[in-house]
Amino acid sequence: MSSAKPQPALFLSKVERRYPQGEGFLEVLRGADLVIWPGEIVALIAPSGTGKSTLLHVAGLLEKPDGGEVYVGAQPTSGMGDHERTRIRREELGFVYQFHHLLPEFSALENVVMPQLIRGLPKAEAQDRAKQLLTFLGLGKRLTNRPGELSGGEQQRVAIARAVANAPRVLLADEPTGNLDPNTADRVFQTLVAIVRASKLAALIATHNLDLAARMDRRVTIRDGLIVQLP
């Protein structure tokens, strides 16, 4: 009996995205294809203005493509309504940004518990998972500290824990180390890699840091609206 073929975690097929511009349209994505597998870390290296943010927004179901399809796991998403797309974002996708966007009035632990409560997990279970994640990321002694009491690198590690708290299928990160000094950026990147490898999620990480990009599994860029593999 043959085993089932592995499914990509994220699959963009012939994705198109355009925006009104004057009397016509600005075509940003023109049939972009991208496959990311569970446990794989892909670097997105693209200059400003080429469609990096658009690609992340479409992959993260924050924008609908004008053509093509975005599959999260085996699920095609273009025909989904807003309620279902929100559910997929909450349960299947995790987001990390350049700025951590932590809730300043809550502790590190509470910031990681919050998305789990929104999903509907019991509080005790959410707290246990938050403690495990933060301890894994080297923040076991900082659980009760608020973001203002943490360093920039610590804040970003809390943001990573929050992003993966609901055990997503895909992690999307937009310049997650862009606001950090080189040494702190390296530690945060190691943290990101460790959590991806440990949980077998797929990661698409937009970065201008070529040294970090070289340490990922693959590198891609956007050229003339298409996704192109880099050596």
CSV table of N, CA, C and O in Angstrom, one decimal, residues 10-133:
chain,number,residue,atom,x,y,z
A,10,LEU,N,2.4,25.5,1.9
A,10,LEU,CA,1.9,26.7,1.2
A,10,LEU,C,2.2,26.6,-0.3
A,10,LEU,O,3.3,26.2,-0.7
A,11,PHE,N,1.2,26.8,-1.1
A,11,PHE,CA,1.4,26.7,-2.6
A,11,PHE,C,0.6,27.8,-3.3
A,11,PHE,O,-0.6,28.0,-3.2
A,12,LEU,N,1.4,28.7,-3.9
A,12,LEU,CA,0.9,29.7,-4.7
A,12,LEU,C,0.9,29.3,-6.2
A,12,LEU,O,2.0,29.0,-6.7
A,13,SER,N,-0.2,29.3,-6.9
A,13,SER,CA,-0.3,28.8,-8.3
A,13,SER,C,-0.8,29.9,-9.2
A,13,SER,O,-1.9,30.4,-9.0
A,14,LYS,N,0.1,30.4,-10.1
A,14,LYS,CA,-0.3,31.4,-11.1
A,14,LYS,C,-1.0,32.6,-10.5
A,14,LYS,O,-1.9,33.2,-11.0
A,15,VAL,N,-0.4,33.1,-9.3
A,15,VAL,CA,-1.1,34.2,-8.6
A,15,VAL,C,-0.9,35.5,-9.3
A,15,VAL,O,0.3,35.9,-9.7
A,16,GLU,N,-1.9,36.3,-9.5
A,16,GLU,CA,-1.9,37.6,-10.1
A,16,GLU,C,-2.4,38.6,-9.0
A,16,GLU,O,-3.4,38.3,-8.3
A,17,ARG,N,-1.8,39.8,-9.0
A,17,ARG,CA,-2.3,40.9,-8.2
A,17,ARG,C,-2.0,42.2,-8.9
A,17,ARG,O,-0.9,42.5,-9.3
A,18,ARG,N,-3.1,43.0,-9.0
A,18,ARG,CA,-2.9,44.3,-9.7
A,18,ARG,C,-3.7,45.3,-8.9
A,18,ARG,O,-4.7,45.0,-8.2
A,19,TYR,N,-3.3,46.6,-9.0
A,19,TYR,CA,-3.9,47.7,-8.3
A,19,TYR,C,-4.3,48.8,-9.3
A,19,TYR,O,-3.5,49.0,-10.3
A,20,PRO,N,-5.4,49.5,-9.1
A,20,PRO,CA,-5.7,50.6,-10.0
A,20,PRO,C,-4.6,51.6,-10.0
A,20,PRO,O,-4.1,52.0,-8.9
A,21,GLN,N,-4.3,52.2,-11.1
A,21,GLN,CA,-3.3,53.2,-11.2
A,21,GLN,C,-3.7,54.1,-12.4
A,21,GLN,O,-3.6,53.7,-13.6
A,22,GLY,N,-4.2,55.3,-12.1
A,22,GLY,CA,-4.6,56.2,-13.1
A,22,GLY,C,-5.8,55.6,-13.8
A,22,GLY,O,-6.8,55.2,-13.2
A,23,GLU,N,-5.7,55.5,-15.1
A,23,GLU,CA,-6.8,54.9,-15.9
A,23,GLU,C,-6.6,53.4,-16.2
A,23,GLU,O,-7.4,52.8,-16.8
A,24,GLY,N,-5.5,52.9,-15.7
A,24,GLY,CA,-5.2,51.5,-15.9
A,24,GLY,C,-4.9,50.8,-14.6
A,24,GLY,O,-5.5,51.1,-13.6
A,25,PHE,N,-4.0,49.8,-14.7
A,25,PHE,CA,-3.6,49.0,-13.5
A,25,PHE,C,-2.1,48.8,-13.4
A,25,PHE,O,-1.4,48.8,-14.4
A,26,LEU,N,-1.6,48.7,-12.2
A,26,LEU,CA,-0.3,48.4,-11.9
A,26,LEU,C,-0.2,46.9,-11.6
A,26,LEU,O,-0.8,46.4,-10.6
A,27,GLU,N,0.4,46.1,-12.5
A,27,GLU,CA,0.5,44.7,-12.3
A,27,GLU,C,1.7,44.3,-11.4
A,27,GLU,O,2.8,44.6,-11.8
A,28,VAL,N,1.5,43.8,-10.2
A,28,VAL,CA,2.5,43.5,-9.3
A,28,VAL,C,3.0,42.1,-9.4
A,28,VAL,O,4.1,41.8,-9.5
A,29,LEU,N,2.0,41.2,-9.3
A,29,LEU,CA,2.2,39.7,-9.5
A,29,LEU,C,1.6,39.3,-10.8
A,29,LEU,O,0.4,39.6,-11.0
A,30,ARG,N,2.3,38.6,-11.6
A,30,ARG,CA,1.8,38.2,-13.0
A,30,ARG,C,1.8,36.7,-13.2
A,30,ARG,O,2.4,36.3,-14.2
A,31,GLY,N,1.3,35.9,-12.3
A,31,GLY,CA,1.4,34.5,-12.5
A,31,GLY,C,2.5,33.9,-11.7
A,31,GLY,O,3.2,33.0,-12.1
A,32,ALA,N,2.6,34.3,-10.4
A,32,ALA,CA,3.6,33.9,-9.5
A,32,ALA,C,3.4,32.5,-9.0
A,32,ALA,O,2.2,32.2,-8.6
A,33,ASP,N,4.4,31.6,-9.0
A,33,ASP,CA,4.3,30.3,-8.4
A,33,ASP,C,5.3,30.1,-7.3
A,33,ASP,O,6.4,30.6,-7.4
A,34,LEU,N,4.9,29.5,-6.2
A,34,LEU,CA,5.8,29.2,-5.1
A,34,LEU,C,5.2,28.0,-4.3
A,34,LEU,O,4.1,28.0,-4.0
A,35,VAL,N,6.1,27.1,-4.0
A,35,VAL,CA,5.8,26.0,-3.2
A,35,VAL,C,6.8,26.0,-2.0
A,35,VAL,O,8.0,26.1,-2.1
A,36,ILE,N,6.2,25.8,-0.7
A,36,ILE,CA,7.0,25.7,0.5
A,36,ILE,C,6.6,24.5,1.2
A,36,ILE,O,5.4,24.3,1.5
A,37,TRP,N,7.5,23.7,1.6
A,37,TRP,CA,7.2,22.4,2.2
A,37,TRP,C,7.3,22.5,3.8
A,37,TRP,O,8.0,23.3,4.3
A,38,PRO,N,6.7,21.6,4.5
A,38,PRO,CA,6.8,21.6,6.0
A,38,PRO,C,8.3,21.5,6.4
A,38,PRO,O,9.0,20.7,5.8
A,39,GLY,N,8.7,22.3,7.3
A,39,GLY,CA,10.0,22.3,7.8
A,39,GLY,C,11.0,23.1,7.0
A,39,GLY,O,12.2,23.1,7.3
A,40,GLU,N,10.6,23.7,5.9
A,40,GLU,CA,11.5,24.4,5.0
A,40,GLU,C,11.5,25.9,5.3
A,40,GLU,O,10.4,26.5,5.6
A,41,ILE,N,12.6,26.5,5.2
A,41,ILE,CA,12.7,28.0,5.4
A,41,ILE,C,13.2,28.6,4.1
A,41,ILE,O,14.3,28.3,3.6
A,42,VAL,N,12.4,29.5,3.6
A,42,VAL,CA,12.7,30.1,2.3
A,42,VAL,C,12.9,31.6,2.5
A,42,VAL,O,12.0,32.3,3.1
A,43,ALA,N,14.0,32.1,2.0
A,43,ALA,CA,14.2,33.6,2.1
A,43,ALA,C,13.7,34.3,0.9
A,43,ALA,O,13.8,33.8,-0.3
A,44,LEU,N,13.0,35.4,1.1
A,44,LEU,CA,12.5,36.2,0.0
A,44,LEU,C,13.3,37.5,0.0
A,44,LEU,O,13.2,38.3,1.0
A,45,ILE,N,14.1,37.6,-1.0
A,45,ILE,CA,15.0,38.8,-1.1
A,45,ILE,C,14.5,39.6,-2.3
A,45,ILE,O,14.6,39.2,-3.4
A,46,ALA,N,13.9,40.7,-2.0
A,46,ALA,CA,13.4,41.5,-3.1
A,46,ALA,C,13.5,43.0,-2.7
A,46,ALA,O,13.2,43.4,-1.6
A,47,PRO,N,14.0,43.8,-3.7
A,47,PRO,CA,14.0,45.3,-3.4
A,47,PRO,C,12.7,45.9,-3.2
A,47,PRO,O,11.7,45.3,-3.6
A,48,SER,N,12.6,47.0,-2.5
A,48,SER,CA,11.3,47.7,-2.3
A,48,SER,C,10.7,48.0,-3.7
A,48,SER,O,11.4,48.4,-4.6
A,49,GLY,N,9.4,47.9,-3.7
A,49,GLY,CA,8.7,48.2,-4.9
A,49,GLY,C,8.5,47.1,-5.9
A,49,GLY,O,7.9,47.2,-7.0
A,50,THR,N,9.0,45.9,-5.6
A,50,THR,CA,8.9,44.8,-6.5
A,50,THR,C,7.7,43.8,-6.2
A,50,THR,O,7.4,42.9,-7.0
A,51,GLY,N,7.1,44.1,-5.0
A,51,GLY,CA,5.9,43.3,-4.7
A,51,GLY,C,6.1,42.3,-3.5
A,51,GLY,O,5.3,41.5,-3.3
A,52,LYS,N,7.2,42.6,-2.7
A,52,LYS,CA,7.4,41.7,-1.6
A,52,LYS,C,6.2,41.8,-0.6
A,52,LYS,O,5.7,40.7,-0.2
A,53,SER,N,5.8,43.0,-0.2
A,53,SER,CA,4.7,43.1,0.7
A,53,SER,C,3.4,42.5,0.2
A,53,SER,O,2.6,41.8,0.9
A,54,THR,N,3.2,42.7,-1.1
A,54,THR,CA,2.0,42.2,-1.8
A,54,THR,C,2.0,40.7,-1.7
A,54,THR,O,1.0,40.0,-1.4
A,55,LEU,N,3.2,40.1,-2.0
A,55,LEU,CA,3.3,38.6,-2.0
A,55,LEU,C,3.0,38.1,-0.6
A,55,LEU,O,2.2,37.1,-0.4
A,56,LEU,N,3.5,38.7,0.5
A,56,LEU,CA,3.3,38.3,1.8
A,56,LEU,C,1.8,38.5,2.2
A,56,LEU,O,1.2,37.6,2.9
A,57,HIS,N,1.2,39.6,1.8
A,57,HIS,CA,-0.2,39.8,2.1
A,57,HIS,C,-1.1,38.8,1.4
A,57,HIS,O,-2.1,38.3,2.0
A,58,VAL,N,-0.8,38.4,0.2
A,58,VAL,CA,-1.6,37.4,-0.6
A,58,VAL,C,-1.4,36.0,0.1
A,58,VAL,O,-2.4,35.3,0.3
A,59,ALA,N,-0.1,35.7,0.4
A,59,ALA,CA,0.2,34.4,1.0
A,59,ALA,C,-0.5,34.3,2.4
A,59,ALA,O,-0.9,33.2,2.8
A,60,GLY,N,-0.6,35.4,3.1
A,60,GLY,CA,-1.2,35.4,4.4
A,60,GLY,C,-2.7,35.7,4.4
A,60,GLY,O,-3.3,35.9,5.5
A,61,LEU,N,-3.3,35.6,3.2
A,61,LEU,CA,-4.8,35.8,3.1
A,61,LEU,C,-5.2,37.2,3.6
A,61,LEU,O,-6.4,37.3,4.0
A,62,LEU,N,-4.3,38.2,3.6
A,62,LEU,CA,-4.7,39.5,3.9
A,62,LEU,C,-5.3,40.3,2.7
A,62,LEU,O,-6.0,41.2,2.8
A,63,GLU,N,-4.9,39.8,1.5
A,63,GLU,CA,-5.4,40.3,0.3
A,63,GLU,C,-5.8,39.1,-0.6
A,63,GLU,O,-5.1,38.1,-0.6
A,64,LYS,N,-6.8,39.3,-1.4
A,64,LYS,CA,-7.2,38.2,-2.4
A,64,LYS,C,-6.5,38.4,-3.7
A,64,LYS,O,-6.4,39.6,-4.2
A,65,PRO,N,-6.0,37.4,-4.3
A,65,PRO,CA,-5.4,37.5,-5.6
A,65,PRO,C,-6.4,37.8,-6.7
A,65,PRO,O,-7.6,37.5,-6.5
A,66,ASP,N,-6.0,38.5,-7.7
A,66,ASP,CA,-6.9,38.8,-8.9
A,66,ASP,C,-7.0,37.6,-9.8
A,66,ASP,O,-7.8,37.6,-10.7
A,67,GLY,N,-6.0,36.7,-9.7
A,67,GLY,CA,-6.1,35.5,-10.5
A,67,GLY,C,-5.2,34.4,-9.8
A,67,GLY,O,-4.4,34.7,-8.9
A,68,GLY,N,-5.4,33.2,-10.2
A,68,GLY,CA,-4.6,32.1,-9.6
A,68,GLY,C,-5.2,31.7,-8.3
A,68,GLY,O,-6.3,32.0,-7.9
A,69,GLU,N,-4.4,30.9,-7.5
A,69,GLU,CA,-4.9,30.3,-6.3
A,69,GLU,C,-3.8,30.2,-5.2
A,69,GLU,O,-2.6,30.0,-5.5
A,70,VAL,N,-4.2,30.4,-4.0
A,70,VAL,CA,-3.4,30.2,-2.8
A,70,VAL,C,-3.9,29.0,-2.0
A,70,VAL,O,-5.0,29.0,-1.6
A,71,TYR,N,-3.1,28.0,-1.9
A,71,TYR,CA,-3.4,26.8,-1.1
A,71,TYR,C,-2.7,26.9,0.2
A,71,TYR,O,-1.4,27.0,0.2
A,72,VAL,N,-3.4,26.7,1.3
A,72,VAL,CA,-2.8,26.5,2.6
A,72,VAL,C,-3.0,25.1,3.0
A,72,VAL,O,-4.1,24.7,3.2
A,73,GLY,N,-1.9,24.3,3.0
A,73,GLY,CA,-2.1,22.9,3.0
A,73,GLY,C,-2.8,22.5,1.7
A,73,GLY,O,-2.3,22.9,0.6
A,74,ALA,N,-3.8,21.7,1.8
A,74,ALA,CA,-4.5,21.3,0.5
A,74,ALA,C,-5.7,22.1,0.2
A,74,ALA,O,-6.4,21.9,-0.7
A,75,GLN,N,-5.9,23.2,1.0
A,75,GLN,CA,-7.1,24.0,0.9
A,75,GLN,C,-7.0,25.2,0.0
A,75,GLN,O,-6.2,26.1,0.2
A,76,PRO,N,-7.7,25.2,-1.1
A,76,PRO,CA,-7.8,26.4,-1.9
A,76,PRO,C,-8.5,27.5,-1.2
A,76,PRO,O,-9.6,27.2,-0.6
A,77,THR,N,-8.0,28.7,-1.3
A,77,THR,CA,-8.6,29.8,-0.4
A,77,THR,C,-9.3,30.9,-1.2
A,77,THR,O,-10.0,31.7,-0.5
A,78,SER,N,-9.2,30.9,-2.5
A,78,SER,CA,-9.7,32.1,-3.2
A,78,SER,C,-11.2,32.2,-3.1
A,78,SER,O,-11.8,33.2,-3.2
A,79,GLY,N,-11.9,31.0,-3.0
A,79,GLY,CA,-13.4,31.0,-2.9
A,79,GLY,C,-13.9,31.2,-1.5
A,79,GLY,O,-15.2,31.2,-1.3
A,80,MET,N,-13.1,31.3,-0.5
A,80,MET,CA,-13.5,31.4,0.8
A,80,MET,C,-14.1,32.8,1.2
A,80,MET,O,-13.6,33.8,0.6
A,81,GLY,N,-15.1,32.8,2.0
A,81,GLY,CA,-15.6,34.1,2.5
A,81,GLY,C,-14.7,34.6,3.6
A,81,GLY,O,-13.7,34.0,4.1
A,82,ASP,N,-15.0,35.9,4.1
A,82,ASP,CA,-14.1,36.5,5.0
A,82,ASP,C,-14.0,35.7,6.3
A,82,ASP,O,-12.9,35.7,7.0
A,83,HIS,N,-15.1,35.1,6.8
A,83,HIS,CA,-15.1,34.4,8.1
A,83,HIS,C,-14.1,33.2,8.0
A,83,HIS,O,-13.3,33.0,8.9
A,84,GLU,N,-14.2,32.5,6.9
A,84,GLU,CA,-13.3,31.3,6.7
A,84,GLU,C,-11.8,31.7,6.6
A,84,GLU,O,-10.9,31.1,7.1
A,85,ARG,N,-11.6,32.8,5.8
A,85,ARG,CA,-10.2,33.3,5.6
A,85,ARG,C,-9.7,33.7,7.0
A,85,ARG,O,-8.5,33.5,7.3
A,86,THR,N,-10.5,34.4,7.8
A,86,THR,CA,-10.0,34.8,9.1
A,86,THR,C,-9.7,33.6,10.0
A,86,THR,O,-8.7,33.6,10.7
A,87,ARG,N,-10.5,32.5,9.9
A,87,ARG,CA,-10.2,31.3,10.7
A,87,ARG,C,-8.9,30.7,10.2
A,87,ARG,O,-8.1,30.3,11.1
A,88,ILE,N,-8.6,30.6,8.9
A,88,ILE,CA,-7.4,30.1,8.4
A,88,ILE,C,-6.2,30.9,8.9
A,88,ILE,O,-5.2,30.4,9.3
A,89,ARG,N,-6.3,32.2,8.8
A,89,ARG,CA,-5.2,33.1,9.3
A,89,ARG,C,-5.0,32.8,10.8
A,89,ARG,O,-3.8,32.8,11.2
A,90,ARG,N,-6.0,32.7,11.6
A,90,ARG,CA,-5.9,32.5,13.0
A,90,ARG,C,-5.3,31.1,13.4
A,90,ARG,O,-4.5,31.0,14.3
A,91,GLU,N,-5.7,30.1,12.6
A,91,GLU,CA,-5.3,28.7,13.0
A,91,GLU,C,-4.1,28.1,12.2
A,91,GLU,O,-3.4,27.3,12.7
A,92,GLU,N,-3.9,28.6,11.0
A,92,GLU,CA,-3.0,28.0,10.1
A,92,GLU,C,-1.8,28.8,9.8
A,92,GLU,O,-0.8,28.3,9.2
A,93,LEU,N,-1.9,30.1,10.0
A,93,LEU,CA,-0.8,31.1,9.6
A,93,LEU,C,-0.3,31.8,10.9
A,93,LEU,O,-1.1,32.2,11.7
A,94,GLY,N,1.0,32.1,10.9
A,94,GLY,CA,1.6,32.9,11.9
A,94,GLY,C,2.4,34.0,11.3
A,94,GLY,O,2.9,33.9,10.2
A,95,PHE,N,2.4,35.2,11.9
A,95,PHE,CA,3.0,36.4,11.3
A,95,PHE,C,4.0,37.0,12.3
A,95,PHE,O,3.7,37.1,13.5
A,96,VAL,N,5.2,37.4,11.7
A,96,VAL,CA,6.2,38.1,12.5
A,96,VAL,C,6.6,39.3,11.7
A,96,VAL,O,6.9,39.1,10.5
A,97,TYR,N,6.6,40.5,12.3
A,97,TYR,CA,6.9,41.7,11.5
A,97,TYR,C,8.2,42.3,12.1
A,97,TYR,O,8.8,41.9,13.1
A,98,GLN,N,8.7,43.3,11.4
A,98,GLN,CA,10.0,44.0,11.8
A,98,GLN,C,9.8,44.6,13.2
A,98,GLN,O,10.7,44.5,14.0
A,99,PHE,N,8.7,45.2,13.4
A,99,PHE,CA,8.4,45.7,14.8
A,99,PHE,C,7.4,44.7,15.5
A,99,PHE,O,6.5,44.2,14.9
A,100,HIS,N,7.7,44.4,16.7
A,100,HIS,CA,7.1,43.3,17.4
A,100,HIS,C,5.6,43.4,17.6
A,100,HIS,O,4.9,42.4,17.7
A,101,HIS,N,5.0,44.6,17.7
A,101,HIS,CA,3.6,44.9,17.9
A,101,HIS,C,3.0,44.1,19.1
A,101,HIS,O,1.9,43.6,19.1
A,102,LEU,N,3.8,44.0,20.2
A,102,LEU,CA,3.3,43.3,21.4
A,102,LEU,C,2.4,44.3,22.1
A,102,LEU,O,2.5,45.5,22.0
A,103,LEU,N,1.5,43.7,22.9
A,103,LEU,CA,0.6,44.6,23.7
A,103,LEU,C,1.3,45.1,24.9
A,103,LEU,O,1.7,44.2,25.8
A,104,PRO,N,1.6,46.4,25.1
A,104,PRO,CA,2.5,46.9,26.1
A,104,PRO,C,2.0,46.7,27.5
A,104,PRO,O,2.8,46.6,28.4
A,105,GLU,N,0.7,46.6,27.7
A,105,GLU,CA,0.2,46.5,29.1
A,105,GLU,C,0.2,45.0,29.6
A,105,GLU,O,-0.2,44.8,30.7
A,106,PHE,N,0.5,44.1,28.7
A,106,PHE,CA,0.5,42.7,29.1
A,106,PHE,C,1.9,42.1,29.2
A,106,PHE,O,2.9,42.6,28.5
A,107,SER,N,2.1,41.1,30.0
A,107,SER,CA,3.4,40.5,30.2
A,107,SER,C,3.7,39.6,29.0
A,107,SER,O,2.9,39.4,28.1
A,108,ALA,N,5.0,39.2,28.9
A,108,ALA,CA,5.4,38.3,27.8
A,108,ALA,C,4.5,37.1,27.8
A,108,ALA,O,4.0,36.7,26.7
A,109,LEU,N,4.2,36.4,28.9
A,109,LEU,CA,3.4,35.3,29.0
A,109,LEU,C,2.0,35.6,28.4
A,109,LEU,O,1.4,34.9,27.6
A,110,GLU,N,1.4,36.7,28.9
A,110,GLU,CA,0.0,37.1,28.5
A,110,GLU,C,0.0,37.4,27.0
A,110,GLU,O,-1.0,37.0,26.3
A,111,ASN,N,1.0,37.9,26.4
A,111,ASN,CA,1.0,38.2,25.0
A,111,ASN,C,1.0,36.9,24.2
A,111,ASN,O,0.4,36.9,23.1
A,112,VAL,N,1.6,35.8,24.7
A,112,VAL,CA,1.6,34.6,24.0
A,112,VAL,C,0.3,33.8,24.3
A,112,VAL,O,-0.2,33.0,23.4
A,113,VAL,N,-0.3,34.0,25.4
A,113,VAL,CA,-1.5,33.3,25.8
A,113,VAL,C,-2.7,33.9,24.9
A,113,VAL,O,-3.6,33.1,24.5
A,114,MET,N,-2.7,35.2,24.7
A,114,MET,CA,-3.8,35.8,24.1
A,114,MET,C,-4.3,35.2,22.8
A,114,MET,O,-5.5,34.9,22.6
A,115,PRO,N,-3.5,34.9,21.8
A,115,PRO,CA,-4.0,34.4,20.5
A,115,PRO,C,-4.6,33.0,20.7
A,115,PRO,O,-5.5,32.6,20.0
A,116,GLN,N,-4.1,32.3,21.7
A,116,GLN,CA,-4.7,30.9,22.0
A,116,GLN,C,-6.1,31.0,22.6
A,116,GLN,O,-7.0,30.2,22.3
A,117,LEU,N,-6.3,32.0,23.5
A,117,LEU,CA,-7.6,32.3,24.1
A,117,LEU,C,-8.6,32.7,23.0
A,117,LEU,O,-9.8,32.2,23.0
A,118,ILE,N,-8.1,33.5,22.0
A,118,ILE,CA,-9.0,33.9,20.9
A,118,ILE,C,-9.4,32.7,20.1
A,118,ILE,O,-10.5,32.6,19.6
A,119,ARG,N,-8.5,31.8,20.0
A,119,ARG,CA,-8.8,30.5,19.2
A,119,ARG,C,-9.8,29.6,20.0
A,119,ARG,O,-10.5,28.8,19.4
A,120,GLY,N,-9.9,29.8,21.3
A,120,GLY,CA,-10.8,29.0,22.1
A,120,GLY,C,-10.2,28.0,23.0
A,120,GLY,O,-10.9,27.2,23.6
A,121,LEU,N,-8.8,28.0,23.2
A,121,LEU,CA,-8.2,27.1,24.1
A,121,LEU,C,-8.5,27.5,25.5
A,121,LEU,O,-8.6,28.6,25.9
A,122,PRO,N,-8.6,26.5,26.4
A,122,PRO,CA,-8.7,26.7,27.8
A,122,PRO,C,-7.5,27.5,28.3
A,122,PRO,O,-6.4,27.3,27.9
A,123,LYS,N,-7.8,28.4,29.3
A,123,LYS,CA,-6.7,29.3,29.8
A,123,LYS,C,-5.5,28.5,30.3
A,123,LYS,O,-4.3,28.9,30.0
A,124,ALA,N,-5.7,27.5,31.1
A,124,ALA,CA,-4.6,26.7,31.7
A,124,ALA,C,-3.8,26.1,30.6
A,124,ALA,O,-2.5,26.1,30.7
A,125,GLU,N,-4.4,25.5,29.6
A,125,GLU,CA,-3.7,24.9,28.5
A,125,GLU,C,-2.9,26.0,27.7
A,125,GLU,O,-1.7,25.7,27.3
A,126,ALA,N,-3.5,27.1,27.5
A,126,ALA,CA,-2.8,28.2,26.8
A,126,ALA,C,-1.6,28.7,27.6
A,126,ALA,O,-0.5,29.0,27.0
A,127,GLN,N,-1.7,28.8,28.9
A,127,GLN,CA,-0.6,29.2,29.7
A,127,GLN,C,0.5,28.2,29.7
A,127,GLN,O,1.7,28.6,29.6
A,128,ASP,N,0.2,26.9,29.8
A,128,ASP,CA,1.2,25.9,29.7
A,128,ASP,C,2.0,26.0,28.4
A,128,ASP,O,3.2,25.9,28.4
A,129,ARG,N,1.3,26.1,27.3
A,129,ARG,CA,2.0,26.1,26.0
A,129,ARG,C,2.8,27.4,25.9
A,129,ARG,O,4.0,27.4,25.4
A,130,ALA,N,2.3,28.5,26.4
A,130,ALA,CA,3.1,29.8,26.3
A,130,ALA,C,4.4,29.7,27.1
A,130,ALA,O,5.4,30.1,26.7
A,131,LYS,N,4.3,29.1,28.3
A,131,LYS,CA,5.5,28.9,29.2
A,131,LYS,C,6.5,28.0,28.4
A,131,LYS,O,7.7,28.3,28.4
A,132,GLN,N,6.0,26.9,27.8
A,132,GLN,CA,6.9,26.0,27.1
A,132,GLN,C,7.6,26.7,26.0
A,132,GLN,O,8.8,26.6,25.8
A,133,LEU,N,6.8,27.5,25.2
A,133,LEU,CA,7.4,28.2,24.0
A,133,LEU,C,8.4,29.2,24.5
A,133,LEU,O,9.6,29.3,24.0
